[in-house]
Coordinates of C-alpha atoms in Angstrom, one line a residue:
M167 CA 9.7 4.3 -2.6
W168 CA 12.9 6.4 -3.3
P169 CA 12.0 9.4 -5.5
L170 CA 14.1 11.1 -8.0
R171 CA 13.4 14.6 -9.5
K172 CA 14.2 15.1 -13.1
P173 CA 15.8 16.8 -15.1
K174 CA 16.8 19.4 -12.5
G175 CA 19.0 17.0 -10.6
R176 CA 18.6 14.2 -8.3
V177 CA 16.7 14.6 -5.0
T178 CA 17.3 11.9 -2.5
A179 CA 14.6 9.9 -0.9
D180 CA 14.4 7.4 1.8
V181 CA 11.8 4.9 2.9
L182 CA 11.0 1.4 2.3
E183 CA 7.5 -0.1 2.3
T184 CA 6.0 -3.7 3.0
N185 CA 2.6 -5.0 3.0
G186 CA 0.3 -4.6 6.0
Q187 CA 1.1 -5.5 9.6
P188 CA -0.4 -5.9 13.0
I189 CA -1.8 -2.6 14.7
E190 CA -1.8 -2.0 18.3
N191 CA -3.5 0.8 20.3
K192 CA -4.5 1.7 23.9
V193 CA -7.4 -0.5 23.8
T194 CA -5.6 -3.6 22.9
K195 CA -2.5 -3.2 24.8
R196 CA -3.0 -5.9 27.4
I197 CA -4.1 -8.3 24.5
N198 CA -1.0 -7.5 22.5
A199 CA 1.3 -7.6 25.6
A200 CA 0.3 -11.2 26.0
F201 CA 0.7 -12.0 22.3
K202 CA 4.2 -10.3 22.5
K203 CA 5.3 -12.7 25.2
D204 CA 3.9 -15.6 23.3
R205 CA 5.9 -14.5 20.1
E206 CA 9.0 -13.9 22.2
R207 CA 8.8 -17.6 23.4
A208 CA 8.1 -18.9 20.0
G209 CA 10.7 -16.7 18.3
K210 CA 8.1 -15.5 15.6
P211 CA 7.7 -12.2 14.2
H212 CA 4.4 -10.3 13.6
K213 CA 2.0 -11.9 11.1
S214 CA 1.3 -9.5 8.3
R215 CA -1.8 -7.4 8.7
Q216 CA -3.0 -9.6 11.5
F217 CA -3.9 -8.2 15.0
G218 CA -5.4 -9.7 18.0
W219 CA -7.3 -12.8 17.3
G220 CA -6.6 -13.1 13.6
M221 CA -8.5 -9.7 12.9
A222 CA -7.1 -7.9 9.9
D223 CA -7.0 -4.1 9.2
Y224 CA -6.2 -2.7 5.8
S225 CA -7.0 0.2 3.4
V226 CA -8.6 0.4 0.0
W227 CA -8.2 3.3 -2.3
I228 CA -11.1 4.1 -4.4
L229 CA -12.2 6.7 -6.9
E230 CA -15.7 7.6 -5.8
E231 CA -18.7 7.2 -8.3
S232 CA -19.2 11.0 -8.6
N233 CA -15.8 11.2 -10.2
I234 CA -16.5 8.7 -12.8
T235 CA -18.5 9.0 -16.0
V236 CA -20.0 5.9 -17.8
S237 CA -21.2 6.0 -21.4
G238 CA -24.9 5.4 -22.4
G239 CA -26.4 6.9 -19.4
V240 CA -25.3 3.7 -17.4
T241 CA -24.2 3.9 -13.8
L242 CA -21.8 1.7 -11.8
D243 CA -24.5 0.6 -9.5
G244 CA -24.9 -3.2 -9.5
I245 CA -28.3 -3.4 -11.3
T246 CA -27.6 -7.0 -12.8
Q247 CA -27.1 -9.1 -9.8
G248 CA -24.0 -7.3 -8.9
D249 CA -22.0 -9.0 -11.7
G250 CA -21.2 -5.8 -13.6
S251 CA -22.5 -7.3 -17.0
H252 CA -24.5 -4.0 -17.6
L253 CA -21.2 -2.3 -18.1
D254 CA -19.9 -4.7 -20.9
G255 CA -19.2 -2.6 -24.1
E256 CA -19.6 0.6 -22.3
T257 CA -16.7 3.2 -21.6
I258 CA -15.8 4.4 -18.2
T259 CA -13.9 7.7 -17.9
L260 CA -12.0 8.9 -14.7
E261 CA -12.6 12.5 -14.4
T262 CA -10.2 13.2 -11.5
N263 CA -7.2 11.8 -9.6
D264 CA -9.0 12.5 -6.1
W265 CA -8.3 9.0 -4.7
L266 CA -9.9 8.3 -1.3
E267 CA -8.6 6.0 1.3
I268 CA -11.1 3.5 3.0
E269 CA -10.1 2.0 6.2
I270 CA -11.4 -1.5 6.7
T271 CA -11.3 -4.0 9.6
D272 CA -11.9 -7.7 8.8
G273 CA -12.9 -10.0 11.6
G274 CA -12.2 -13.1 9.5
S275 CA -8.9 -14.9 9.1
D276 CA -7.9 -13.3 5.7
D277 CA -7.1 -9.8 4.5
D278 CA -8.7 -10.4 1.1
F279 CA -11.1 -7.9 -0.1
D280 CA -13.9 -10.0 -1.6
D281 CA -17.6 -10.1 -2.5
N282 CA -20.0 -11.6 0.1
D283 CA -17.7 -11.4 3.0
G284 CA -19.6 -10.6 6.0
N285 CA -16.6 -9.8 8.1
Q286 CA -15.5 -6.7 6.0
R287 CA -16.5 -3.7 8.0
L288 CA -15.6 0.1 8.0
D289 CA -13.1 0.8 10.6
G290 CA -14.6 3.9 12.1
A291 CA -17.2 6.5 10.6
Q292 CA -16.0 7.5 7.0
T293 CA -17.4 9.7 4.3
I294 CA -17.8 8.3 0.9
D295 CA -19.1 10.4 -1.9
G296 CA -20.7 12.9 0.4
V297 CA -22.4 10.2 2.6
T298 CA -21.1 9.5 6.0
Y299 CA -21.3 5.8 7.1
A300 CA -21.2 4.5 10.5
D301 CA -18.3 2.5 12.0
G302 CA -19.0 -1.3 11.4
T303 CA -20.8 -0.8 8.1
R304 CA -20.5 -3.8 6.0
V305 CA -18.6 -3.3 2.6
E306 CA -17.5 -5.6 -0.1
A307 CA -16.1 -5.9 -3.6
E308 CA -19.2 -6.2 -5.7
Y309 CA -17.8 -7.2 -9.1
F310 CA -14.7 -7.3 -11.1
I311 CA -14.1 -5.6 -14.6
E312 CA -11.4 -5.3 -17.1
L313 CA -10.9 -2.0 -19.1
E314 CA -8.8 -1.2 -22.1
D315 CA -7.6 2.2 -23.1
G316 CA -6.9 3.4 -26.8
E317 CA -3.5 2.1 -26.7
G318 CA -4.4 -1.5 -25.6
N319 CA -3.2 -1.1 -22.2
V320 CA -5.6 -3.4 -20.0
Y321 CA -6.5 -2.2 -16.2
Q322 CA -8.4 -4.2 -13.7
A323 CA -10.8 -2.8 -11.2
I324 CA -13.3 -3.8 -8.4
A325 CA -16.5 -2.2 -7.6
F326 CA -16.7 -1.0 -4.0
N327 CA -20.0 -1.5 -2.5
V328 CA -21.4 -0.1 0.9
R329 CA -24.0 -2.8 1.7
N330 CA -26.8 -0.4 2.9
S331 CA -29.3 -0.7 0.3
S332 CA -32.0 -3.3 -0.7
P333 CA -30.9 -5.3 -2.5
A334 CA -27.5 -5.3 -1.2
Y335 CA -25.8 -4.9 -4.7
A336 CA -27.9 -1.8 -5.8
T337 CA -25.3 0.8 -5.1
V338 CA -21.5 0.9 -6.1
E339 CA -19.7 3.8 -4.4
G340 CA -16.6 3.9 -6.4
L341 CA -13.8 1.8 -8.1
A342 CA -10.6 0.5 -6.8
F343 CA -7.8 -0.8 -9.1
V344 CA -5.6 -3.9 -8.9
G345 CA -1.9 -3.9 -9.3
P346 CA 0.8 -1.2 -8.8
P347 CA 0.1 2.6 -8.8
Q348 CA 1.7 3.1 -12.1
D349 CA -0.9 0.9 -13.7
W350 CA -3.9 3.1 -12.7
P351 CA -5.6 4.4 -15.7
P352 CA -5.2 7.9 -17.1
V353 CA -7.8 10.6 -16.3
G354 CA -10.0 12.0 -19.0
E355 CA -9.5 8.9 -21.3
P356 CA -12.7 6.7 -22.2
L357 CA -11.8 3.0 -21.1
L358 CA -13.6 0.2 -22.8
V359 CA -15.1 -2.5 -20.5
T360 CA -14.2 -5.7 -22.0
L361 CA -14.8 -8.2 -19.1
S362 CA -17.2 -8.4 -16.1
L363 CA -17.4 -11.0 -13.5
E364 CA -19.2 -11.6 -10.4
G365 CA -17.0 -11.6 -7.2
P366 CA -14.1 -11.5 -6.6
G367 CA -13.9 -14.1 -3.8
S368 CA -17.3 -15.8 -4.9
S369 CA -19.0 -17.4 -7.7
G370 CA -15.9 -19.3 -8.5
Q371 CA -13.8 -16.2 -8.8
P372 CA -10.4 -16.0 -7.0
S373 CA -9.9 -13.8 -4.1
I374 CA -8.0 -10.5 -4.4
P375 CA -5.6 -9.8 -1.3
A376 CA -6.0 -6.0 -0.2
E377 CA -2.2 -5.7 -0.4
D378 CA -2.5 -6.2 -4.2
L379 CA -4.5 -3.1 -4.6
V380 CA -1.2 -1.1 -3.7
I381 CA 2.4 -1.8 -4.6
P382 CA 5.4 -0.5 -2.2
C383 CA 8.9 0.4 -3.4
F384 CA 12.0 2.5 -3.3
T385 CA 13.6 5.4 -5.2
P386 CA 17.1 6.5 -6.3
G387 CA 19.5 8.8 -4.4
T388 CA 18.7 7.5 -1.0
L389 CA 21.8 6.4 0.8
I390 CA 21.7 2.8 2.2
T391 CA 23.9 1.7 5.2
T392 CA 26.4 -1.2 4.0
P393 CA 29.5 -2.7 5.5
E394 CA 31.5 -0.1 3.2
G395 CA 29.5 2.8 4.2
Q396 CA 26.7 4.8 2.6
R397 CA 25.7 3.7 -0.9
A398 CA 23.1 5.0 -3.2
V399 CA 20.1 2.6 -3.6
E400 CA 20.4 2.8 -7.5
D401 CA 23.9 1.3 -7.2
L402 CA 23.1 -1.7 -5.2
S403 CA 22.9 -5.2 -6.6
T404 CA 21.8 -8.6 -5.6
G405 CA 24.2 -10.1 -3.1
D406 CA 25.2 -6.6 -1.6
L407 CA 25.0 -6.7 2.2
I408 CA 22.7 -4.1 3.8
L409 CA 22.4 -3.3 7.5
T410 CA 19.1 -4.4 9.1
L411 CA 17.9 -3.5 12.5
D412 CA 17.1 -7.0 13.7
N413 CA 19.5 -9.2 12.0
G414 CA 22.7 -7.3 11.1
F415 CA 24.1 -7.1 7.6
R416 CA 21.9 -9.2 5.3
P417 CA 22.2 -9.8 1.4
I418 CA 19.7 -8.5 -1.0
V419 CA 18.1 -11.4 -2.9
W420 CA 16.3 -9.5 -5.3
I421 CA 16.1 -5.8 -6.7
N422 CA 13.9 -4.1 -9.4
N423 CA 12.9 -0.6 -10.4
V424 CA 9.8 1.2 -12.1
S425 CA 9.8 4.7 -13.4
L426 CA 6.8 7.2 -13.5
D427 CA 7.1 10.3 -16.0
A428 CA 5.6 13.6 -15.8
G429 CA 2.5 12.5 -17.7
Q430 CA 1.8 9.8 -15.2
L431 CA 2.4 12.0 -12.1
W432 CA 0.0 14.5 -13.7
R433 CA -2.6 11.9 -14.1
D434 CA -2.0 10.6 -10.7
P435 CA -0.5 13.3 -8.3
S436 CA -1.2 11.1 -5.3
M437 CA 1.9 9.2 -6.4
R438 CA 4.1 12.1 -6.2
P439 CA 6.7 11.7 -3.4
I440 CA 6.7 13.4 -0.1
R441 CA 9.7 15.8 1.0
V442 CA 10.9 15.0 4.6
L443 CA 13.2 17.7 5.9
A444 CA 16.4 16.8 7.8
H445 CA 15.7 15.8 11.6
A446 CA 12.0 15.7 11.0
F447 CA 11.6 12.7 13.2
G448 CA 14.6 13.5 15.5
P449 CA 18.1 14.3 15.3
D450 CA 19.7 13.0 12.0
Q451 CA 16.4 11.2 11.3
P452 CA 16.7 11.7 8.4
N453 CA 20.3 13.3 8.4
R454 CA 19.4 15.3 5.0
D455 CA 16.3 16.5 3.2
M456 CA 14.8 13.4 1.3
L457 CA 11.8 12.3 -0.7
L458 CA 9.6 9.5 0.2
S459 CA 6.9 7.4 -1.5
P460 CA 3.4 8.4 0.1
Q461 CA 2.9 4.6 0.7
H462 CA 6.2 4.0 2.5
R463 CA 6.4 3.6 6.2
V464 CA 9.1 4.8 8.6
L465 CA 9.9 3.5 12.1
L466 CA 8.5 5.7 14.9
R467 CA 9.8 5.0 18.4
G468 CA 9.9 6.5 22.0
W469 CA 7.7 7.3 24.8
R470 CA 4.8 8.3 22.7
T471 CA 4.5 5.1 20.9
E472 CA 4.7 3.3 24.2
L473 CA 2.0 5.5 25.9
L474 CA -0.4 5.6 23.0
F475 CA -0.1 2.2 21.5
G476 CA 1.5 -0.1 24.0
V477 CA 4.5 -0.9 21.8
S478 CA 8.0 0.7 21.9
E479 CA 8.2 0.8 18.0
G480 CA 5.7 1.1 15.1
L481 CA 5.7 1.8 11.5
A482 CA 3.6 4.7 9.9
A483 CA 2.9 5.5 6.2
V484 CA 4.5 8.8 5.5
R485 CA 1.6 10.2 3.8
H486 CA -0.3 10.0 7.3
L487 CA 2.6 12.1 8.8
V488 CA 2.3 15.1 6.6
N489 CA 2.3 18.3 8.6
D490 CA 3.1 20.9 5.7
H491 CA 6.2 22.0 7.4
S492 CA 8.8 19.1 8.2
V493 CA 6.8 16.6 6.1
R494 CA 5.0 17.8 3.0
R495 CA 4.1 16.8 -0.7
A496 CA 6.9 17.5 -3.1
K497 CA 4.6 19.2 -5.8
D498 CA 7.7 20.3 -7.7
V499 CA 8.8 16.6 -8.7
D500 CA 8.1 15.7 -12.3
N501 CA 9.8 12.4 -12.8
V502 CA 10.4 9.7 -10.3
T503 CA 12.1 6.2 -10.4
Y504 CA 11.2 3.8 -7.6
I505 CA 13.4 0.8 -6.8
H506 CA 12.4 -1.9 -4.6
F507 CA 14.6 -4.6 -3.0
M508 CA 13.9 -7.7 -0.9
F509 CA 15.7 -9.9 1.5
D510 CA 15.0 -13.5 2.4
R511 CA 12.6 -12.3 5.1
H512 CA 11.1 -8.7 5.8
E513 CA 13.6 -6.4 7.4
V514 CA 14.0 -2.8 8.7
V515 CA 16.8 -1.0 7.1
C516 CA 18.7 2.4 7.6
A517 CA 18.5 4.9 4.8
D518 CA 19.8 8.5 5.0
G519 CA 19.8 7.8 8.8
L520 CA 16.1 6.7 9.0
W521 CA 15.0 3.4 9.7
A522 CA 12.3 2.0 7.4
E523 CA 10.9 -1.3 6.1
S524 CA 11.9 -3.5 3.1
F525 CA 9.6 -4.7 0.3
L526 CA 7.6 -7.7 0.1
P527 CA 4.8 -8.1 -2.5
G528 CA 1.6 -10.0 -2.8
P529 CA 0.9 -12.4 -5.9
L530 CA -1.1 -9.9 -8.0
A531 CA 1.8 -7.4 -7.5
V532 CA 4.2 -9.9 -8.7
S533 CA 2.1 -10.5 -11.7
S534 CA 2.1 -7.1 -12.7
L535 CA 5.9 -6.8 -13.1
E536 CA 7.7 -7.3 -16.3
E537 CA 8.3 -10.9 -17.5
G538 CA 12.0 -10.9 -16.7
P539 CA 12.0 -9.5 -13.2
R540 CA 8.8 -11.5 -12.4
Q541 CA 10.4 -14.8 -13.5
E542 CA 13.5 -14.0 -11.4
L543 CA 11.6 -13.2 -8.4
L544 CA 9.4 -16.3 -8.6
K545 CA 12.5 -18.5 -8.8
L546 CA 13.6 -17.1 -5.5
F547 CA 10.3 -17.0 -3.9
P548 CA 8.3 -19.7 -5.6
E549 CA 5.4 -19.4 -3.0
L550 CA 4.4 -16.0 -4.4
G551 CA 3.4 -17.7 -7.6
I552 CA 0.6 -19.7 -6.2
E553 CA -3.1 -18.5 -6.2
K554 CA -3.3 -18.3 -2.3
T555 CA -1.4 -15.4 -0.6
P556 CA 1.5 -16.9 1.4
D557 CA 2.0 -16.1 4.9
V558 CA 3.9 -12.8 5.1
T559 CA 5.7 -11.9 8.3
S560 CA 6.5 -8.3 9.2
A561 CA 9.1 -6.8 11.5
R562 CA 6.9 -4.2 13.2
P563 CA 3.3 -3.2 14.0
I564 CA 1.9 -0.6 11.6
L565 CA 0.0 2.3 12.9
K566 CA -3.2 3.5 11.3
R567 CA -4.0 6.9 9.7
W568 CA -5.5 8.2 12.9
E569 CA -2.8 6.9 15.1
A570 CA 0.0 8.2 12.8
A571 CA -1.7 11.5 12.9
L572 CA -0.8 12.0 16.6
F573 CA 2.9 12.3 15.4
A574 CA 2.3 14.8 12.6

């Protein structure tokens, strides 16, 4: 996302974001070296989120149960066979914006976060609502609910369940929301539960790809490298040629934007951009101070990525690189516009001198767009309109939070 500060004047930002990607580390260096040779022979890029023999790694952001109030003395816990029907007609109020990232590894062949999926495990020991759970603890999406605020806005959520109780559905540790970040509900407002379903991914309900719990995008003011030189991202249009790291100048096939106002950022400060100072990642990387979306990933390269992870280049979410001096949260930003653009394949582009990745959404993220942009996108990428997530390829492996922290 490329943020913009208003009304005090434009603040430039630079970083693109994609869905998940393969993850490599010291333990799997030899395995991935073999896969790299296979990919080079086949001429194929990395499989999105996939790593090793089909194992997927992804994050789910939740609001913990202790930060949520339910009317009528009811709790989130799945007391009715885990289908959420005990919440029908009740109101749920989010009391804070303190979203928690849960890192998950999935030994199956998908990166959906579902109910009754025995492959979904915590990736490392993690503390959720004050309780520390061991690495490998099984987790699942216990039920699906829809909520409505006083203005008729509808939100979708899934119940996050750590399967360490008897019966397994007896506890729900928090809620995760489906769709782009700007659709997360406001804090302090009662939300009426209008629908509850078993699942997702079981009892006849469709799966929810983990990538659709988050949306990546861009922001205005960022200077993108084109054949004519540097151009502001907000001035770009479909058909414009953009410099890519792997394939030279490639045309934009789709571009869109979404804005977050001061009220939305106040309700969800986790969506405030992150300020990256000039030269934070090396000489002229970036070549000036900039703002980035917390979700966006930048390209890291050099001896440390090779030594630590067995790859010459990797992508890391800028939120995982915060160090409170050269990379820090921009608490002074009050209004932001995010711009996202796509090519006919995933690319790494140059913005303000920094290499970062382009946008590619999953099907639920597509459905959350306004009708006009959504129909335009589906005409260009009809495979995004089908129920099953299409294969998504990515240009570089993504570093996990603990891996990226070694660079902060």
